[in-house]
XYZ file of C-alpha atoms in Angstrom:
749
model
C -35.249 10.208 20.213
C -37.044 11.396 17.079
C -40.494 10.209 16.136
C -39.467 8.412 12.986
C -36.965 6.323 14.917
C -39.798 5.175 17.147
C -41.985 4.218 14.230
C -44.186 7.331 14.490
C -44.512 9.452 11.363
C -46.296 12.734 12.092
C -46.841 15.319 9.387
C -45.712 18.782 10.470
C -47.321 22.177 9.983
C -45.416 25.444 10.485
C -42.677 23.661 12.378
C -45.025 21.958 14.847
C -45.870 18.267 14.931
C -49.452 17.082 14.885
C -49.013 15.894 18.483
C -48.029 19.423 19.565
C -50.439 21.362 17.392
C -53.811 19.674 17.408
C -56.338 19.458 20.222
C -58.843 16.904 21.390
C -62.528 16.483 22.101
C -63.228 16.577 25.868
C -64.337 12.924 25.997
C -63.983 10.867 29.171
C -63.084 7.761 27.197
C -60.839 9.301 24.557
C -58.044 11.807 25.082
C -56.282 11.335 21.766
C -55.642 14.387 19.540
C -58.335 15.245 17.028
C -56.607 16.225 13.790
C -59.645 18.199 12.576
C -60.201 20.261 15.712
C -57.670 23.067 15.168
C -60.184 25.605 13.892
C -62.243 25.299 17.070
C -59.626 26.762 19.436
C -57.694 30.021 19.526
C -55.062 28.408 21.730
C -53.991 24.818 20.993
C -54.625 22.429 23.856
C -51.474 21.566 25.812
C -50.334 17.946 25.975
C -46.878 18.426 27.445
C -45.614 19.197 30.935
C -42.520 20.806 29.353
C -41.633 24.204 30.739
C -42.546 27.271 28.676
C -39.658 29.102 27.018
C -40.812 32.667 26.375
C -42.032 34.119 29.665
C -42.112 37.865 30.199
C -40.653 39.377 33.346
C -42.761 42.564 33.292
C -46.471 42.583 32.403
C -47.836 46.146 32.197
C -51.415 46.902 33.148
C -53.646 47.483 30.128
C -54.452 51.149 30.912
C -50.814 52.124 31.470
C -49.114 53.676 28.412
C -46.627 51.357 26.735
C -43.001 51.992 27.458
C -39.964 50.459 29.096
C -40.431 48.694 32.399
C -39.820 50.954 35.394
C -36.616 50.356 37.359
C -37.006 47.365 39.668
C -35.234 49.074 42.543
C -38.267 51.328 42.975
C -40.415 48.391 44.055
C -40.403 45.453 46.423
C -37.822 42.892 45.271
C -37.379 39.221 46.058
C -33.977 38.238 47.411
C -34.660 34.628 48.489
C -37.326 31.925 48.260
C -37.187 29.029 50.718
C -39.475 26.101 49.850
C -38.999 24.552 53.314
C -38.427 21.136 51.744
C -37.873 19.173 54.939
C -41.037 20.366 56.679
C -43.305 20.330 53.631
C -42.242 16.922 52.373
C -42.608 15.400 55.843
C -46.087 16.914 56.168
C -47.047 15.615 52.719
C -45.531 12.130 53.134
C -43.118 12.714 50.247
C -39.833 12.803 52.162
C -38.913 9.378 50.770
C -38.696 10.729 47.213
C -35.197 11.110 45.805
C -34.547 14.320 43.899
C -33.776 18.050 44.171
C -37.311 19.509 43.951
C -40.193 20.046 46.332
C -42.904 17.379 46.017
C -46.271 18.016 47.657
C -49.821 16.666 47.480
C -52.890 18.585 46.398
C -55.675 19.615 48.770
C -53.208 20.177 51.648
C -51.367 23.275 52.811
C -47.660 23.739 52.265
C -45.499 26.691 53.309
C -43.124 29.016 51.451
C -40.781 31.565 53.043
C -40.046 34.655 50.955
C -37.439 37.284 51.765
C -37.584 40.798 50.229
C -35.047 43.599 49.962
C -36.912 45.602 52.590
C -39.655 45.238 55.154
C -42.943 44.024 53.730
C -45.870 46.390 54.405
C -49.183 44.598 53.752
C -51.031 47.919 53.471
C -48.803 49.136 50.628
C -47.129 46.086 49.119
C -48.884 43.366 47.191
C -47.515 40.197 45.655
C -48.798 36.940 44.235
C -47.477 33.436 43.831
C -48.026 32.141 40.338
C -48.018 28.410 39.561
C -47.674 27.554 35.874
C -47.655 24.134 34.200
C -46.958 23.220 30.595
C -45.519 25.054 27.626
C -48.503 27.386 27.065
C -50.371 27.800 30.363
C -53.641 29.710 30.542
C -56.296 30.315 33.157
C -59.176 28.752 31.217
C -57.539 25.312 31.216
C -56.444 25.678 34.848
C -52.782 25.433 33.875
C -52.181 28.691 35.760
C -53.036 29.110 39.437
C -52.511 32.386 41.272
C -52.571 32.893 45.036
C -52.138 36.238 46.756
C -50.779 37.846 49.879
C -54.154 39.571 50.233
C -57.567 37.858 50.669
C -59.324 36.670 47.490
C -62.663 34.880 47.606
C -63.946 31.953 45.583
C -60.554 30.668 44.523
C -59.855 26.941 44.039
C -56.340 27.452 45.395
C -56.221 29.066 48.831
C -53.486 31.068 50.539
C -52.927 33.191 53.601
C -50.104 35.087 55.256
C -48.915 33.033 58.205
C -46.154 35.290 59.511
C -44.554 38.662 58.716
C -41.165 39.304 60.335
C -40.119 42.455 58.545
C -38.443 41.578 55.276
C -39.416 37.864 55.477
C -42.933 36.500 55.127
C -44.280 32.987 55.548
C -47.090 31.997 53.186
C -49.446 29.021 53.465
C -50.738 27.704 50.119
C -53.347 24.989 49.590
C -53.654 23.714 46.009
C -57.102 22.688 44.893
C -57.960 19.075 45.721
C -58.789 18.632 42.023
C -55.840 20.501 40.490
C -53.673 19.182 37.678
C -51.024 16.699 38.768
C -47.529 17.290 37.445
C -44.521 19.608 37.532
C -45.228 23.306 38.096
C -43.028 26.384 37.934
C -43.622 28.819 40.799
C -42.917 32.539 40.490
C -43.228 35.409 42.952
C -45.028 38.277 41.175
C -44.804 41.751 42.742
C -47.718 44.056 41.860
C -46.773 47.679 41.199
C -48.638 50.731 39.933
C -47.267 50.118 36.439
C -47.760 46.395 36.177
C -46.682 43.016 37.474
C -43.013 42.061 37.983
C -42.465 38.319 37.694
C -39.279 37.347 39.529
C -37.644 34.752 37.248
C -34.356 34.692 39.168
C -35.931 32.901 42.142
C -38.399 30.664 40.345
C -38.945 27.229 41.855
C -40.123 23.897 40.502
C -42.817 22.057 42.437
C -44.336 18.650 41.784
C -47.969 18.283 42.867
C -49.394 14.774 43.297
C -52.730 13.169 44.135
C -53.424 13.115 47.864
C -54.977 10.048 49.514
C -54.654 11.903 52.860
C -56.989 14.742 51.729
C -60.724 14.099 52.264
C -61.721 16.181 49.226
C -59.376 14.401 46.823
C -60.980 11.733 44.613
C -58.344 9.231 45.750
C -58.840 9.815 49.483
C -58.209 6.672 51.533
C -59.226 7.017 55.183
C -57.201 4.206 56.792
C -53.572 4.881 57.853
C -52.444 1.258 57.531
C -53.902 1.004 54.038
C -52.167 4.219 52.938
C -48.886 2.909 54.320
C -49.266 -0.259 52.233
C -50.921 0.999 49.057
C -49.133 4.344 48.621
C -45.840 4.274 50.544
C -44.678 0.650 50.372
C -41.971 0.314 47.704
C -41.825 -3.489 47.684
C -44.660 -5.881 46.994
C -45.514 -9.468 46.175
C -46.794 -10.642 42.814
C -48.468 -14.038 42.848
C -47.995 -16.622 40.119
C -47.835 -20.430 39.885
C -51.232 -22.118 40.098
C -54.163 -22.130 42.505
C -52.841 -25.148 44.416
C -49.219 -23.978 44.445
C -49.154 -20.194 44.843
C -45.706 -18.717 44.184
C -44.891 -15.373 45.821
C -42.665 -13.268 43.597
C -41.084 -10.172 45.241
C -41.178 -6.990 43.162
C -39.403 -3.658 43.608
C -41.921 -0.940 42.764
C -39.335 1.722 43.638
C -41.813 4.564 43.142
C -39.655 7.003 45.119
C -36.354 6.233 43.374
C -34.480 9.014 41.565
C -35.948 9.681 38.123
C -39.158 7.683 38.531
C -41.446 10.687 39.059
C -39.980 12.365 35.966
C -40.501 9.090 34.084
C -44.176 9.135 35.090
C -44.565 12.709 33.848
C -42.814 11.716 30.606
C -45.227 8.804 30.125
C -48.230 11.096 30.628
C -46.777 13.374 27.942
C -46.149 10.438 25.622
C -49.687 9.205 26.292
C -50.909 12.562 24.940
C -53.039 13.301 27.985
C -54.159 16.957 27.811
C -52.959 18.841 30.864
C -56.515 19.921 31.616
C -57.399 16.227 32.210
C -54.459 15.431 34.474
C -56.382 16.206 37.625
C -58.811 13.371 36.892
C -57.498 9.943 37.954
C -60.001 8.150 35.691
C -58.656 9.801 32.551
C -55.045 9.300 33.636
C -55.494 5.605 34.452
C -57.444 4.887 31.306
C -54.834 6.420 29.055
C -51.787 5.071 30.894
C -53.235 1.546 30.923
C -53.094 1.790 27.112
C -49.668 3.466 27.041
C -48.023 0.792 29.160
C -48.263 -1.717 26.321
C -46.729 -1.085 22.927
C -49.477 -2.573 20.767
C -51.163 0.707 19.863
C -48.765 3.573 20.436
C -45.125 2.610 21.091
C -45.879 2.226 24.782
C -43.591 1.317 27.638
C -43.477 -2.491 27.347
C -43.536 -5.055 24.572
C -45.654 -8.067 25.485
C -44.180 -11.422 24.505
C -45.731 -14.822 25.239
C -43.780 -16.733 22.579
C -41.087 -18.353 24.768
C -38.466 -16.644 22.552
C -36.803 -13.635 24.194
C -33.692 -13.440 21.999
C -33.909 -9.697 21.380
C -34.739 -8.565 24.886
C -35.069 -9.513 28.534
C -37.207 -12.489 29.492
C -40.241 -11.303 31.520
C -39.243 -13.673 34.334
C -35.857 -11.943 34.601
C -37.140 -8.572 35.847
C -36.936 -7.868 39.568
C -38.765 -4.544 39.570
C -40.053 -1.514 37.695
C -37.213 0.994 38.093
C -34.917 -0.317 35.351
C -37.848 -0.527 32.916
C -39.206 2.975 33.539
C -35.814 4.676 33.452
C -34.974 2.913 30.183
C -38.194 4.046 28.532
C -37.922 7.599 29.872
C -34.366 7.991 28.576
C -34.949 6.548 25.096
C -38.669 6.535 24.338
C -38.179 3.028 22.949
C -40.513 0.256 24.204
C -38.754 -2.113 26.594
C -38.597 -5.812 25.697
C -40.258 -7.966 27.156
C -43.238 -8.257 29.504
C -46.061 -10.533 30.568
C -49.006 -9.795 32.837
C -47.166 -9.522 36.168
C -44.596 -7.134 34.645
C -47.353 -4.903 33.247
C -49.072 -4.962 36.653
C -45.872 -4.279 38.586
C -44.874 -1.296 36.426
C -48.420 0.106 36.447
C -48.437 -0.135 40.251
C -45.214 1.878 40.409
C -46.694 4.680 38.296
C -49.941 4.773 40.273
C -48.252 4.897 43.685
C -45.697 7.418 42.468
C -48.487 9.773 41.370
C -50.217 9.287 44.737
C -53.044 6.953 43.699
C -53.568 4.062 46.171
C -53.076 0.821 44.262
C -52.294 -2.864 44.589
C -51.515 -5.783 42.318
C -54.028 -8.622 42.179
C -53.776 -12.162 40.829
C -56.755 -14.139 39.643
C -56.289 -17.908 39.342
C -58.033 -19.797 36.526
C -58.802 -16.555 34.760
C -60.951 -16.857 31.629
C -59.866 -15.178 28.427
C -62.989 -15.508 26.337
C -62.634 -14.557 22.684
C -66.378 -14.070 22.166
C -67.088 -11.674 25.033
C -69.624 -13.929 26.753
C -69.687 -16.195 29.797
C -68.784 -19.344 27.879
C -65.274 -20.749 27.727
C -65.333 -23.630 25.291
C -63.021 -26.658 25.344
C -63.199 -29.039 22.394
C -62.148 -32.694 22.585
C -62.113 -35.356 19.901
C -63.937 -38.667 20.099
C -61.121 -40.286 22.073
C -61.074 -37.530 24.712
C -57.943 -35.771 23.479
C -57.903 -31.972 23.496
C -58.482 -30.506 20.036
C -55.946 -27.694 19.929
C -57.072 -26.412 16.527
C -60.674 -25.819 17.604
C -60.181 -24.648 21.219
C -59.801 -20.877 20.814
C -60.832 -19.758 24.314
C -58.229 -20.060 27.046
C -58.119 -20.152 30.815
C -54.982 -18.572 32.219
C -53.377 -20.429 35.124
C -53.156 -16.968 36.647
C -53.512 -13.406 35.483
C -52.247 -10.252 37.216
C -53.996 -6.897 37.112
C -54.226 -3.809 39.345
C -56.775 -2.248 41.620
C -56.919 1.457 42.444
C -58.810 3.019 45.325
C -60.886 6.068 44.465
C -64.315 7.646 44.479
C -66.431 7.357 41.325
C -68.341 10.646 41.126
C -69.425 9.622 37.603
C -71.368 6.624 38.992
C -74.167 6.133 41.546
C -73.314 6.081 45.231
C -71.713 2.826 46.328
C -69.549 2.185 43.273
C -66.431 3.893 44.627
C -63.636 2.061 46.407
C -61.473 -0.511 44.633
C -61.512 -0.335 40.832
C -59.965 -2.828 38.398
C -57.451 -1.548 35.834
C -55.438 -3.786 33.532
C -52.627 -2.780 31.170
C -51.883 -6.249 29.791
C -52.785 -5.990 26.091
C -55.794 -8.238 25.668
C -59.067 -6.897 24.292
C -59.461 -3.648 22.369
C -61.681 -1.012 23.987
C -62.333 2.331 22.295
C -59.497 1.658 19.877
C -56.855 0.877 22.490
C -55.605 -2.162 24.380
C -56.685 -1.131 27.866
C -59.096 -2.068 30.605
C -60.829 -0.181 33.402
C -61.347 1.379 35.789
C -64.214 -0.993 36.564
C -65.751 -0.995 40.068
C -65.068 -4.254 41.909
C -68.482 -3.887 43.525
C -70.144 -3.723 40.094
C -68.303 -6.884 39.021
C -69.538 -8.756 42.086
C -73.127 -7.612 41.622
C -73.183 -8.325 37.883
C -73.920 -4.648 37.177
C -71.695 -4.594 34.134
C -73.427 -1.576 32.586
C -71.153 0.775 34.511
C -67.890 1.928 32.926
C -65.299 0.876 32.143
C -64.934 -2.655 30.669
C -66.841 -4.372 33.480
C -68.204 -7.135 31.189
C -64.691 -8.281 30.374
C -63.654 -8.457 34.029
C -66.924 -10.145 35.028
C -66.299 -12.932 32.512
C -62.698 -13.368 33.743
C -63.969 -14.607 37.105
C -67.408 -16.013 36.231
C -67.254 -17.852 32.896
C -68.710 -21.314 32.531
C -66.342 -23.969 31.179
C -68.148 -26.026 28.556
C -66.636 -29.230 27.187
C -67.757 -30.207 23.690
C -66.934 -33.315 21.696
C -66.391 -32.905 17.968
C -67.998 -35.744 16.066
C -66.855 -37.152 12.726
C -69.337 -34.912 10.897
C -67.880 -31.868 12.764
C -70.992 -31.559 14.904
C -70.316 -30.394 18.466
C -71.952 -32.349 21.281
C -72.040 -30.750 24.707
C -70.611 -33.131 27.290
C -70.179 -31.175 30.512
C -70.541 -27.697 32.013
C -68.493 -26.512 35.006
C -69.934 -23.344 36.538
C -67.315 -22.958 39.288
C -63.914 -23.682 37.711
C -63.088 -20.122 36.584
C -62.090 -17.505 39.162
C -61.131 -20.037 41.820
C -58.979 -17.583 43.763
C -58.264 -13.862 43.703
C -55.258 -12.886 45.812
C -53.385 -9.755 46.812
C -50.694 -8.939 49.365
C -51.715 -8.736 53.013
C -51.318 -5.273 54.555
C -47.982 -5.066 56.361
C -47.043 -8.706 55.690
C -45.402 -10.693 52.892
C -48.234 -13.207 52.712
C -51.225 -13.363 50.440
C -54.748 -12.291 51.286
C -57.737 -13.992 49.632
C -60.146 -11.369 48.240
C -62.207 -13.735 46.064
C -65.355 -12.794 47.998
C -64.932 -9.191 46.843
C -65.298 -10.322 43.218
C -67.955 -13.036 43.404
C -70.463 -14.678 45.695
C -70.016 -18.310 46.844
C -70.831 -21.006 44.312
C -74.448 -22.157 44.246
C -75.566 -19.224 46.410
C -78.711 -17.304 45.522
C -76.675 -14.080 45.482
C -74.408 -15.477 42.767
C -77.375 -16.560 40.684
C -78.863 -13.080 41.025
C -75.551 -11.480 39.939
C -75.468 -13.757 36.879
C -79.077 -12.868 36.072
C -78.289 -9.142 36.275
C -75.220 -9.584 34.034
C -77.363 -11.439 31.496
C -79.870 -8.597 31.509
C -77.057 -6.311 30.364
C -76.154 -8.601 27.476
C -73.575 -10.995 28.945
C -74.826 -14.370 27.694
C -74.164 -17.615 29.538
C -74.844 -21.299 29.010
C -78.510 -22.203 29.173
C -78.079 -25.934 28.569
C -80.173 -28.579 30.243
C -77.630 -31.338 30.859
C -78.829 -33.605 33.623
C -76.704 -33.754 36.736
C -74.385 -36.762 36.693
C -74.404 -39.401 39.452
C -70.590 -39.369 39.593
C -68.283 -36.715 40.998
C -64.708 -36.491 39.732
C -61.651 -34.961 41.366
C -58.054 -34.827 40.155
C -55.194 -34.158 42.572
C -51.586 -33.261 41.760
C -48.664 -33.201 44.209
C -45.979 -30.512 44.512
C -43.281 -31.643 42.079
C -39.815 -30.328 41.338
C -38.812 -29.962 37.702
C -37.385 -33.201 36.359
C -39.081 -35.516 38.857
C -41.596 -38.328 38.283
C -45.030 -37.966 39.883
C -48.541 -39.430 39.982
C -51.876 -37.856 39.100
C -54.655 -39.071 41.406
C -58.141 -39.453 39.914
C -60.959 -39.860 42.421
C -64.405 -41.049 41.275
C -67.339 -40.972 43.693
C -70.567 -42.804 42.857
C -73.567 -40.821 44.110
C -76.112 -43.244 42.657
C -77.631 -46.524 43.752
C -76.217 -48.726 40.959
C -72.772 -49.973 40.047
C -71.248 -47.847 37.287
C -68.712 -48.818 34.647
C -66.737 -45.714 33.791
C -64.307 -45.067 30.920
C -61.670 -42.558 32.033
C -59.332 -40.630 29.711
C -56.429 -38.468 30.860
C -54.966 -35.923 28.448
C -51.768 -34.174 29.573
C -50.318 -31.155 27.762
C -47.543 -28.706 28.448
C -49.044 -25.212 28.429
C -48.143 -21.583 28.566
C -49.378 -19.987 31.779
C -51.997 -18.296 29.597
C -53.679 -21.674 29.116
C -52.582 -21.873 25.484
C -51.835 -25.507 24.752
C -48.433 -26.836 23.812
C -47.553 -30.386 22.813
C -49.343 -33.334 24.370
C -47.029 -35.524 26.462
C -49.510 -37.939 28.037
C -52.684 -39.726 27.017
C -54.183 -42.705 28.810
C -57.536 -44.524 28.772
C -58.610 -46.950 31.480
C -61.861 -48.472 32.809
C -63.059 -48.126 36.402
C -65.870 -49.856 38.281
C -67.457 -47.947 41.159
C -69.990 -49.495 43.510
C -72.972 -47.487 44.791
C -72.037 -44.771 47.340
C -68.367 -45.747 47.050
C -65.239 -43.863 46.009
C -62.423 -45.255 43.875
C -59.033 -43.584 43.411
C -56.776 -44.400 40.472
C -53.212 -43.180 39.968
C -51.687 -42.218 36.633
C -47.885 -42.316 36.603
C -46.088 -39.494 34.785
C -42.378 -39.912 34.016
C -40.025 -36.948 33.789
C -38.811 -38.042 30.356
C -42.367 -37.733 29.066
C -42.608 -33.970 29.688
C -39.065 -32.623 30.058
C -38.243 -32.248 26.364
C -41.545 -30.450 25.733
C -41.583 -27.934 28.622
C -42.390 -24.291 27.853
C -41.672 -20.963 29.508
C -42.909 -21.390 33.099
C -42.883 -25.200 33.347
C -46.687 -25.495 33.441
C -48.686 -28.644 32.748
C -52.408 -29.239 32.319
C -54.466 -32.397 32.714
C -57.943 -32.807 31.306
C -59.616 -35.825 32.922
C -62.844 -37.036 31.352
C -65.044 -39.848 32.680
C -67.973 -41.331 30.721
C -70.551 -43.425 32.583
C -71.484 -46.293 30.253
C -74.840 -46.993 31.891
C -76.155 -43.410 31.550
C -74.015 -41.883 28.828
C -73.258 -38.960 31.144
C -69.815 -37.348 31.071
C -67.984 -35.504 33.871
C -64.677 -33.719 33.438
C -62.129 -31.821 35.463
C -59.229 -29.651 34.356
C -56.157 -29.189 36.542
C -53.071 -27.030 36.130
C -49.744 -27.537 37.826
C -46.531 -25.542 37.932
C -43.371 -27.578 38.387
C -41.279 -26.206 41.209
C -37.801 -24.763 40.764
C -34.863 -24.893 43.195
C -34.725 -22.049 45.700
C -32.413 -19.061 45.690
C -30.978 -17.875 49.013
C -29.954 -14.385 50.144
C -27.927 -13.709 53.292
C -26.974 -10.339 54.810
C -23.880 -9.589 56.856
C -22.523 -6.439 58.439
C -23.434 -3.981 61.166
C -26.854 -3.018 59.768
C -26.006 0.592 60.574
C -26.298 3.748 58.519
C -23.166 4.648 56.482
C -21.414 1.390 57.415
C -20.538 -1.184 54.770
C -22.626 -4.334 54.465
C -22.637 -7.320 52.147
C -25.318 -9.512 50.627
C -24.578 -13.002 49.337
C -26.729 -14.823 46.815
C -26.390 -18.613 46.698
C -28.010 -21.072 44.310
C -27.586 -24.827 44.007
C -28.636 -26.641 40.844
C -30.434 -29.658 42.286
C -31.943 -30.599 38.930
C -30.948 -33.558 36.776
C -29.628 -31.374 33.969
C -27.132 -28.542 33.427
C -28.171 -24.898 33.162
C -26.609 -22.655 30.519
C -26.446 -18.892 29.855
C -27.822 -17.841 33.219
C -28.615 -14.258 34.231
C -28.836 -13.206 37.889
C -30.148 -9.802 39.003
C -30.208 -8.098 42.400
C -31.749 -4.795 43.468
C -33.469 -3.056 46.373
C -35.142 0.343 46.815
C -32.952 2.646 48.859
C -30.155 0.034 48.791
C -28.790 -0.165 45.251
C -29.999 -0.121 41.673
C -30.219 -3.278 39.579
C -26.968 -5.221 39.309
C -26.583 -8.072 36.847
C -24.224 -11.022 36.616
C -24.109 -13.768 33.985
C -22.894 -17.369 34.171
C -22.131 -19.571 31.192
C -22.850 -22.853 32.995
C -24.196 -24.199 36.280
C -23.667 -27.952 36.121
C -26.109 -30.329 37.788
C -25.326 -30.639 41.494
C -23.089 -27.542 41.530
C -23.591 -24.161 43.214
C -22.873 -20.502 42.521
C -22.323 -17.684 44.998
C -22.309 -13.918 44.372
C -21.436 -11.329 47.035
C -22.099 -7.597 46.675
C -21.085 -4.883 49.128
C -23.026 -1.672 49.716
C -23.207 1.225 52.151
C -26.773 2.102 53.229
C -27.574 5.820 53.222
C -31.163 5.500 54.482
C -32.360 4.016 57.743
C -35.443 1.886 58.251
C -36.871 -1.338 56.825
C -35.220 -2.430 53.561
C -35.614 -5.294 51.103
C -33.231 -6.865 48.611
C -34.578 -8.933 45.730
C -32.752 -11.418 43.510
C -33.813 -13.384 40.442
C -32.124 -16.154 38.448
C -33.206 -16.823 34.898
C -32.267 -19.045 31.949
C -34.063 -20.804 29.096
C -34.676 -23.993 31.101
C -35.462 -22.329 34.426
C -37.564 -19.172 34.663
C -39.265 -18.667 38.016
C -36.354 -18.569 40.489
C -36.362 -15.648 42.898
C -35.815 -14.702 46.506
C -35.740 -11.745 48.849
C -34.452 -10.752 52.251
C -35.814 -8.084 54.618
C -33.517 -6.217 56.992
C -33.480 -3.073 59.101
C -30.892 -0.287 58.942
C -30.347 1.433 62.287
C -29.098 5.003 62.847
């Protein structure tokens, strides 16, 4: 794929593109090439993991007169190199990777067996193992590492001779716990009196990853169960829906599938991360979080929240990351389309594949504040209807991001652990659409001065919701402030189980607590402004309750008003119902109702507002989400209380059933069944199935599923791996987006 075809036009100099030729300033926040930096370096900085082409076999010593290389038969010669794949990959927890090359983790010993043409004499013979990465490796940028058969002190990479059995030696090599992550070429170099012979005939390729098992690695995670979940688990749960109706969406991360590791290396190259920075997880995450979206640099995924997916795949149709990453790696063309959970799912695949412990997280009622403060403003007109033209802030029904587990040596003690990263293209930081890593602990404490992008994440879970009324003269009158609406829940997958775990208390203190007030005060001291209004506390509490409702069904909204005062109150209630995108962006209004209520002192009154299916069905958007703004004005005091509620209409379920022996190398079948229980026909339906270690994504289309009818799809497969497996299926069409299911099963030997 050439650059011009991707929309990138790079001027060339002497046959080299700007991307290849120019270097960068060593800035933690910015790893993009500096076009004016060429004159500062004798050797251009390397941005590509591509293998070097011109590599000499014989390197004479400087004091030896120039001449032809001496005959090789006079010296020790390599006849075989055994990378001991099975042992090394089991020791390094990489045996689940698919592919022909050795994959190990840094900061941990691996073994190599080398056979020579004669007996190895350590007193006379000397050799080295040379590890080279990139197209122009050099020692100063740590893109060359050399380990020896003889002791060498003060080396970042360590080695020692484990066994010498005549012509075969066993070497133990420990890469530095901070070495560059990527694909290395390994050569055996025999040292002679004339120079160094590099054996190119037996060169090997080795992938080195981050190591959460190594105490000296930045991403070290001490707990075995956590490593099993956050590094090795290939299937996860992404949470969507709304805070009262959490939907669990299965997702195939597939980080060990064939081609995924190469795709990750390709993305690091495309992200123009200098090789010298690829040992630092902060720099890698920061740059990849920008590269995953296509807004700035033809990244992996094209975000689309328009409800029109004509020229690509609807975000709700994806079942995992593998198809997306392989498509991008093979073409370099951004994949269409994605929304927040797709960005989070794909990012999680890359992080786990590279060895960085990670998890996907969903925040419910997540503020997207356009002014970068702690105020999310909702504007209503004089009748209580939402003013869609003036309400620019939004509160997402849910938003998915990622957390990574790592030390933060750049910050004070205590700010390591889980860090927020977010690749969904929202706000621009340092010229790119990216976010994080921001310490979760800093977000909770309000210490938003610490990098990166902590103020943005703090506001996502702590914003005040302020309701204003626009008067006839365009003046805004503050009616109500809700300090606790935003950030109602923060969920992630439970370790070892397909259920959610509430981690809200890791992000914020309980409402009204002194700790929360202190965190808000600290955030304000760092410039994050919040509402300082002096509205008096109302004597009425309001609560709106919505039932679980299937698409196309009638339902009732319950409005509960509780009088906390000592007088009877006459209350004017208005209910404004809109269809919405899950991002909180308003669509058409389908319901508006005003009614009076009388509430006696210390009493509670509940009113019900009927909503008919025909009122909302023709206006539904993408994920069948509705919002209700309920506003109550107390005539006697002039006080106003409001509540905002989201609901996601429920879709029919999809079923998966396994049959067969559940034994290795014996045929099995999976059957997907779906019944259209809705009151309308479905057209142009796409169904996908996939499972890591089972089979790659398979797709089937249906022209029509009439109301009341069913479809069934059976696929056969022969498992070639034993252990716990998962199959995931998803059904998608314009009128029905969030339909998915999964089945877990065990393959026996």
